[in-house]
PDB file of C-alpha atoms in Angstrom:
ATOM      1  CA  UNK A1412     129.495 118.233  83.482  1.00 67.00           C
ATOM      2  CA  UNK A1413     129.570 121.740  83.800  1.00 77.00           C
ATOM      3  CA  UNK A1414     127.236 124.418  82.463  1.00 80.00           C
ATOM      4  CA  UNK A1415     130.654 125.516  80.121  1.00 81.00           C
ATOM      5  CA  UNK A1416     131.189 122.107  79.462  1.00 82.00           C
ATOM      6  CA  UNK A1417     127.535 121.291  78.242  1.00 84.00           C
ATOM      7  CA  UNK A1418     127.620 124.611  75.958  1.00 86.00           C
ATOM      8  CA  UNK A1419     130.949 123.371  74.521  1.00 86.00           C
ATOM      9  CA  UNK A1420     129.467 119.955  73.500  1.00 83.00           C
ATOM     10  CA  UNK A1421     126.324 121.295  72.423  1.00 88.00           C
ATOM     11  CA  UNK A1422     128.149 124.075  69.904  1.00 89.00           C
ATOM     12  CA  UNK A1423     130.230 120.859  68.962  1.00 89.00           C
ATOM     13  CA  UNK A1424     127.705 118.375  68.073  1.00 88.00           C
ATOM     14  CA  UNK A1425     124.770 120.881  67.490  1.00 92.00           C
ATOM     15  CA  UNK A1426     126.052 123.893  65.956  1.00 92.00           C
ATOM     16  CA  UNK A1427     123.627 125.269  68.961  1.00 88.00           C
ATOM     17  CA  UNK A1428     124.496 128.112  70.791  1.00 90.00           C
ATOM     18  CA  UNK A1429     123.291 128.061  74.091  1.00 88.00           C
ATOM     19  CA  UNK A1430     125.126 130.480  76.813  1.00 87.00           C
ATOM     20  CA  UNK A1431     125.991 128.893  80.237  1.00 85.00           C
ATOM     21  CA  UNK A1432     123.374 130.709  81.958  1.00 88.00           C
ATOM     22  CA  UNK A1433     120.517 129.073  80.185  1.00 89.00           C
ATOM     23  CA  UNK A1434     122.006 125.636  80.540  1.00 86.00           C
ATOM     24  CA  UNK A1435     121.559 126.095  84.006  1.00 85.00           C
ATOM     25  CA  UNK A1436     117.959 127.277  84.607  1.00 88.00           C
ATOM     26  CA  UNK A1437     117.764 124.129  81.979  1.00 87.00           C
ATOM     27  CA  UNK A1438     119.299 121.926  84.364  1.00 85.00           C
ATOM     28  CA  UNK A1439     118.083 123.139  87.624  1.00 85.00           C
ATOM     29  CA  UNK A1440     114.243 122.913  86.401  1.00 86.00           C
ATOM     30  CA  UNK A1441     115.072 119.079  85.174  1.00 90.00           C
ATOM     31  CA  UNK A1442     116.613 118.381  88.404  1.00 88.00           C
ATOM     32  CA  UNK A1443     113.582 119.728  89.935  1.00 88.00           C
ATOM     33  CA  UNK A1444     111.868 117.305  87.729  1.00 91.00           C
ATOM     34  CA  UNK A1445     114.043 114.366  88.270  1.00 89.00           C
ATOM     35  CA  UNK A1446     113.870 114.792  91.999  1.00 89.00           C
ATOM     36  CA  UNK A1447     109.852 114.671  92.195  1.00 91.00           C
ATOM     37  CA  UNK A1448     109.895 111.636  90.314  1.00 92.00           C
ATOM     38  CA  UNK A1449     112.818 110.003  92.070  1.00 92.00           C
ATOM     39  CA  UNK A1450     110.005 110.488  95.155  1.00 94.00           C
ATOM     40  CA  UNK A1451     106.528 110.113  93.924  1.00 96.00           C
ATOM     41  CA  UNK A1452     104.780 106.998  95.340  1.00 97.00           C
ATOM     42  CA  UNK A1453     104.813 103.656  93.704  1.00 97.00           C
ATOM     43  CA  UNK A1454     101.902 100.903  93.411  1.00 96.00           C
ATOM     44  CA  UNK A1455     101.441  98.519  96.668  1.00 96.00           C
ATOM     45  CA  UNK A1456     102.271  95.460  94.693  1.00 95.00           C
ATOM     46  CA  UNK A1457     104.258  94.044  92.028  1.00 97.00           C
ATOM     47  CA  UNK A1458     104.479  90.650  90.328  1.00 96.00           C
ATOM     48  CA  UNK A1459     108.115  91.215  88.982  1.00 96.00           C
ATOM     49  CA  UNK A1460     111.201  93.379  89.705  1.00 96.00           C
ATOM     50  CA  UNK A1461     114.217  93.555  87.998  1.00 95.00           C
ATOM     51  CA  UNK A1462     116.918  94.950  89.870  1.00 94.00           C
ATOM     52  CA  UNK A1463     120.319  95.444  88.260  1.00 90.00           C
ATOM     53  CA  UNK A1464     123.221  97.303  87.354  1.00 86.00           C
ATOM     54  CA  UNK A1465     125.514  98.496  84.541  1.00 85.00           C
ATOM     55  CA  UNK A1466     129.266 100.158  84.730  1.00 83.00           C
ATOM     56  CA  UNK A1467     129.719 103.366  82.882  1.00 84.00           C
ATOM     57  CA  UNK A1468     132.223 105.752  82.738  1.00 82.00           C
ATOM     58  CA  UNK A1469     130.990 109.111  83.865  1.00 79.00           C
ATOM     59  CA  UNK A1470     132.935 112.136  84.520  1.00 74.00           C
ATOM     60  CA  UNK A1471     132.362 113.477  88.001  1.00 75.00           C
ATOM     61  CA  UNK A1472     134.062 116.616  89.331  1.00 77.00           C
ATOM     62  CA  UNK A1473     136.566 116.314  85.831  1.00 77.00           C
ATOM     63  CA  UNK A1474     137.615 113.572  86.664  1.00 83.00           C
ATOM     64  CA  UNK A1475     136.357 110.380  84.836  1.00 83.00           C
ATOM     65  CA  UNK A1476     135.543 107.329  87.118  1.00 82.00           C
ATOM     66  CA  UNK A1477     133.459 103.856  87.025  1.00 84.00           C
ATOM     67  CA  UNK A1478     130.391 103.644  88.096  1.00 84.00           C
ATOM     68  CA  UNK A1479     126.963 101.971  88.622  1.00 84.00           C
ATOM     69  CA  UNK A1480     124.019 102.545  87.491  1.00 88.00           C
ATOM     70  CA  UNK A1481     121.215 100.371  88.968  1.00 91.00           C
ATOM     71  CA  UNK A1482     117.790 100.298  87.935  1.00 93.00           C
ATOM     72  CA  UNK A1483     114.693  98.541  89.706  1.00 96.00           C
ATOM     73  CA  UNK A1484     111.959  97.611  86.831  1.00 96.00           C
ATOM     74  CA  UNK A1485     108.716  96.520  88.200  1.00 96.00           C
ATOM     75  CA  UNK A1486     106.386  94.715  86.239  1.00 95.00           C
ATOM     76  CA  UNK A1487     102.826  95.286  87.107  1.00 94.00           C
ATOM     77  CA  UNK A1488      99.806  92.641  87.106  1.00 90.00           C
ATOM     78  CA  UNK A1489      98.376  93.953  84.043  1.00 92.00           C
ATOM     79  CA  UNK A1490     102.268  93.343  82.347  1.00 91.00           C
ATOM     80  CA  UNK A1491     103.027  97.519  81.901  1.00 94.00           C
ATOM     81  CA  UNK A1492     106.593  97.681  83.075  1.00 96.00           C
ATOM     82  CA  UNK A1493     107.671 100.520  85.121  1.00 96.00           C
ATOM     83  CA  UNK A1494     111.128 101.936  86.524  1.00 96.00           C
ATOM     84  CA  UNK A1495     110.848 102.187  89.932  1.00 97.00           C
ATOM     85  CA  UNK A1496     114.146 104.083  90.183  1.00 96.00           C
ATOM     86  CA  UNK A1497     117.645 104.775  89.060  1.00 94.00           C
ATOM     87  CA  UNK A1498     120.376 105.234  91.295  1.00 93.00           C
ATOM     88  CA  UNK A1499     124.135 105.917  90.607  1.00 88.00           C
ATOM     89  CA  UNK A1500     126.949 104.263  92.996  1.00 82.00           C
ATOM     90  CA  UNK A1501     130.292 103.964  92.829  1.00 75.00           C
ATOM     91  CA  UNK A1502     129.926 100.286  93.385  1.00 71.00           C
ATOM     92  CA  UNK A1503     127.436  97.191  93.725  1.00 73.00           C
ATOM     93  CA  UNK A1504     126.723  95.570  96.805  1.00 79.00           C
ATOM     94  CA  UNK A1505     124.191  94.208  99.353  1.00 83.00           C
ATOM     95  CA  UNK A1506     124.332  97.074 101.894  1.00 88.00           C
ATOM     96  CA  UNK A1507     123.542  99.524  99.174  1.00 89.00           C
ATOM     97  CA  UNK A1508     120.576  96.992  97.869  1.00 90.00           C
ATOM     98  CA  UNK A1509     119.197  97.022 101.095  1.00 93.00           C
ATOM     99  CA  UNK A1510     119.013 100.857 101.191  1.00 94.00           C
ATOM    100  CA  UNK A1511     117.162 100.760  97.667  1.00 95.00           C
ATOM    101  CA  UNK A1512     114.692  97.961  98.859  1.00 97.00           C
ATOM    102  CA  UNK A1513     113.865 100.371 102.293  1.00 97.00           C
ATOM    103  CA  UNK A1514     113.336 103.492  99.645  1.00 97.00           C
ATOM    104  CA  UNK A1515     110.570 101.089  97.683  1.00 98.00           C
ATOM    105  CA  UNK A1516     109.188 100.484 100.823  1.00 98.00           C
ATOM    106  CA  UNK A1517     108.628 104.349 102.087  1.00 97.00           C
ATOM    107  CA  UNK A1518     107.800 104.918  98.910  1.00 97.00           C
ATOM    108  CA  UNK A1519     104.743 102.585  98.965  1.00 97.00           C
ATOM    109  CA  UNK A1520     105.841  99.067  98.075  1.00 97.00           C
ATOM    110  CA  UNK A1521     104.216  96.658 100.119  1.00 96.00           C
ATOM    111  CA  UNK A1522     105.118  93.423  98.241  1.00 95.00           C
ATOM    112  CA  UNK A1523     107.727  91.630  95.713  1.00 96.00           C
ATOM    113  CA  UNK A1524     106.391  88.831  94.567  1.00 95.00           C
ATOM    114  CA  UNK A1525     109.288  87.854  92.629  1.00 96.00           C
ATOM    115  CA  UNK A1526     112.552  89.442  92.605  1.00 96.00           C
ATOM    116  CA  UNK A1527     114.702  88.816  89.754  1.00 94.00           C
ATOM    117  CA  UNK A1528     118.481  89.467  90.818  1.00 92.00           C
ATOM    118  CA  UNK A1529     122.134  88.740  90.043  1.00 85.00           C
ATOM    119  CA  UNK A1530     124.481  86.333  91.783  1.00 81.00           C
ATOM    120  CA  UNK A1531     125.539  89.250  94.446  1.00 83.00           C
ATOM    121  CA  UNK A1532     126.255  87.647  97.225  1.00 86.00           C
ATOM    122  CA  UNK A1533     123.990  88.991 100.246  1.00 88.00           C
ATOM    123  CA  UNK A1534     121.340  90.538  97.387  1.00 90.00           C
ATOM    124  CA  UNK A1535     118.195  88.078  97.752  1.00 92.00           C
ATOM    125  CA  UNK A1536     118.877  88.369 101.826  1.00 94.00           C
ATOM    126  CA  UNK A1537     118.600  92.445 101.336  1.00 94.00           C
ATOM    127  CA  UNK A1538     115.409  91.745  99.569  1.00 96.00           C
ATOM    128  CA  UNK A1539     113.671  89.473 101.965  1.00 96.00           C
ATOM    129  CA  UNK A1540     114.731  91.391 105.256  1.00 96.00           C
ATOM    130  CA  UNK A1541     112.348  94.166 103.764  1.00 97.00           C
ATOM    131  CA  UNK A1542     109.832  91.959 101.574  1.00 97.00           C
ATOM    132  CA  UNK A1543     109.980  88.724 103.608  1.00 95.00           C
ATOM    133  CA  UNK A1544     107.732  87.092 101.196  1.00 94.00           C
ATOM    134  CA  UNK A1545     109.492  87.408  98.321  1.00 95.00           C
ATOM    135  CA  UNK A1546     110.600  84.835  96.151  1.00 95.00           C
ATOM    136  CA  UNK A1547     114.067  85.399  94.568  1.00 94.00           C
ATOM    137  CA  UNK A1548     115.236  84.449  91.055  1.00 91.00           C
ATOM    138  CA  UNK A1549     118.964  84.506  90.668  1.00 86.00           C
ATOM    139  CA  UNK A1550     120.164  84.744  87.188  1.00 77.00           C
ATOM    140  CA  UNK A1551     123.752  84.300  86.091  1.00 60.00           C
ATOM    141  CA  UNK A1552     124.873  86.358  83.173  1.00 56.00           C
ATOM    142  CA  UNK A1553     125.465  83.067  80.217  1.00 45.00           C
ATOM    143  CA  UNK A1554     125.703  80.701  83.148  1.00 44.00           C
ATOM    144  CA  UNK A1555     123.427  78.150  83.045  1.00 43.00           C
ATOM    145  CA  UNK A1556     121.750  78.071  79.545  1.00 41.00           C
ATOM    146  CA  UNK A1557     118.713  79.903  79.675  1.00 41.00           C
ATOM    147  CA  UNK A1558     116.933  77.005  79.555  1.00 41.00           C
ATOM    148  CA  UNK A1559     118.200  75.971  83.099  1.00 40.00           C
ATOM    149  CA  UNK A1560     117.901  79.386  84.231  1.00 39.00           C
ATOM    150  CA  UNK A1561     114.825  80.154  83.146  1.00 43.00           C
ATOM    151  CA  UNK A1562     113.026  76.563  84.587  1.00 43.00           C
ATOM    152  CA  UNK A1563     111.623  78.076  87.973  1.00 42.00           C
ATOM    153  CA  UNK A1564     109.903  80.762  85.717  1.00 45.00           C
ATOM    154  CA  UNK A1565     108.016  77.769  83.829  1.00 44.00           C
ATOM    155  CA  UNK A1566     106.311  76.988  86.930  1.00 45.00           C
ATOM    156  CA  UNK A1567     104.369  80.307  87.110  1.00 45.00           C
ATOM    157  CA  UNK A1568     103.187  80.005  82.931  1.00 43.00           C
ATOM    158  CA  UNK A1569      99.520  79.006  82.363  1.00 37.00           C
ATOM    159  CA  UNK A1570      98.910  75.508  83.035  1.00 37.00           C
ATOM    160  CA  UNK A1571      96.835  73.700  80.670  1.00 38.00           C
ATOM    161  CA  UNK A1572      94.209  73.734  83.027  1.00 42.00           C
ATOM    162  CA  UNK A1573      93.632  77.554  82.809  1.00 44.00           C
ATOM    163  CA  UNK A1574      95.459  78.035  85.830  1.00 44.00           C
ATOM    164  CA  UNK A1575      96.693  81.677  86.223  1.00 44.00           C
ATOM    165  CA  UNK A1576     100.466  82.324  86.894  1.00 45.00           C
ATOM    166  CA  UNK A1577      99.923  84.468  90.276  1.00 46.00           C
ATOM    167  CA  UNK A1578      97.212  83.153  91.912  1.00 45.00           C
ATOM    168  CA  UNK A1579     100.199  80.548  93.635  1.00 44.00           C
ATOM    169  CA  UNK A1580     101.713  83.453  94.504  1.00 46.00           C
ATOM    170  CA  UNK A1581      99.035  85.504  95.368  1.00 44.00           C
ATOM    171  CA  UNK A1582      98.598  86.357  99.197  1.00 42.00           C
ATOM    172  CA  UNK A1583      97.032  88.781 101.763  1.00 42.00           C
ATOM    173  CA  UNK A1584      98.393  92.053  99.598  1.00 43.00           C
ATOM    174  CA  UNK A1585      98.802  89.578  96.689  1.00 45.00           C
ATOM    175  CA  UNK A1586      95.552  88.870  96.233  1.00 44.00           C
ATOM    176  CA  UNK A1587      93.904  92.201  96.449  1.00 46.00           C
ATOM    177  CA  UNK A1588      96.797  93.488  93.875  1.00 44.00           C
ATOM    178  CA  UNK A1589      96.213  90.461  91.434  1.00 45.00           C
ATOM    179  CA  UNK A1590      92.241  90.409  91.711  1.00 46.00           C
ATOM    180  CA  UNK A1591      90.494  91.108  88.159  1.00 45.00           C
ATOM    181  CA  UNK A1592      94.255  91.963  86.371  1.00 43.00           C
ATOM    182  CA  UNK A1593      95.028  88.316  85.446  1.00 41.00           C
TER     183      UNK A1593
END
């Protein structure tokens, strides 16, 4: 959107008067904002990751076009759940995965334990040719129920026996990132 554009909508749904000028020093100190976090460094380890995408339509240049959004959620070993990152593409595929899972790497990812992904074909090779250790969890939107999807997650849940989820999966960087937080 443009700076015009943004005071337009913001008179519209607001009543706010904001002049174009101030929209931008708005914007560029966000963007200053959004950039350092885009960058900072992320933990060496995490149990989980989510990595997905959804379509929107957003209007780019004034024209409006489909695109991606993809987000990467990690789940730490204590449970918190943090984005890793956001990144908008004009479509979904391995080549641009890869990219993303080299950017979690320079940025300080050492290990995915588990990687939970769609059915995209060439996504859970992207993932291991970066975290060779990872296991990969491909979910199918509907397709199987949940409860077939879902039956390789049963096998990390507490076992009767007190057993804790990650310490199967813990190894080498594993274990140092799962020691004490289970």
């Amino acid at each position: 959107m443009s700076t015009r554009e943004i005071t337009g909508h913001l008179r519209e749904l607001y009543g706010i008067e904001a002049s174009p000028d101030l929209i931008s020093t708005v914007t560029d100190a966000v963007l200053e904002e959004v950039a350092a976090w885009q960058q900072r460094p992320l933990d060496p380890a995490y149990p989980i990751v989510f990595f997905d995408a959804i379509r929107v339509k957003i209007r780019d240049e004034g024209v409006v076009r489909n695109k991606a959004i993809h987000i990467a959620l990690g789940v730490r070993a204590n449970g918190a759940k943090e984005v890793l990152g956001l990144w908008i593409e004009q479509s979904e595929g391995a080549k641009f995965w890869l990219r993303v899972m080299n950017e979690l790497r320079n940025r300080g990812v050492e290990d995915i334990m588990l990687a939970v992904v769609d059915g995209l074909k060439g996504f859970p090779d992207a993932i291991t040719a970066v975290f060779p250790e990872a296991m990969v969890q491909t979910c199918w939107g509907g397709r199987p129920p949940v409860r077939h999807r879902c039956a390789r997650m049963r096998s990390l849940q507490i076992s009767s026996k007190g057993d804790r989820p990650w310490n199967r999966l813990c190894r080498g960087v594993r274990t140092e990132c799962c020691q004490g937080n289970l």
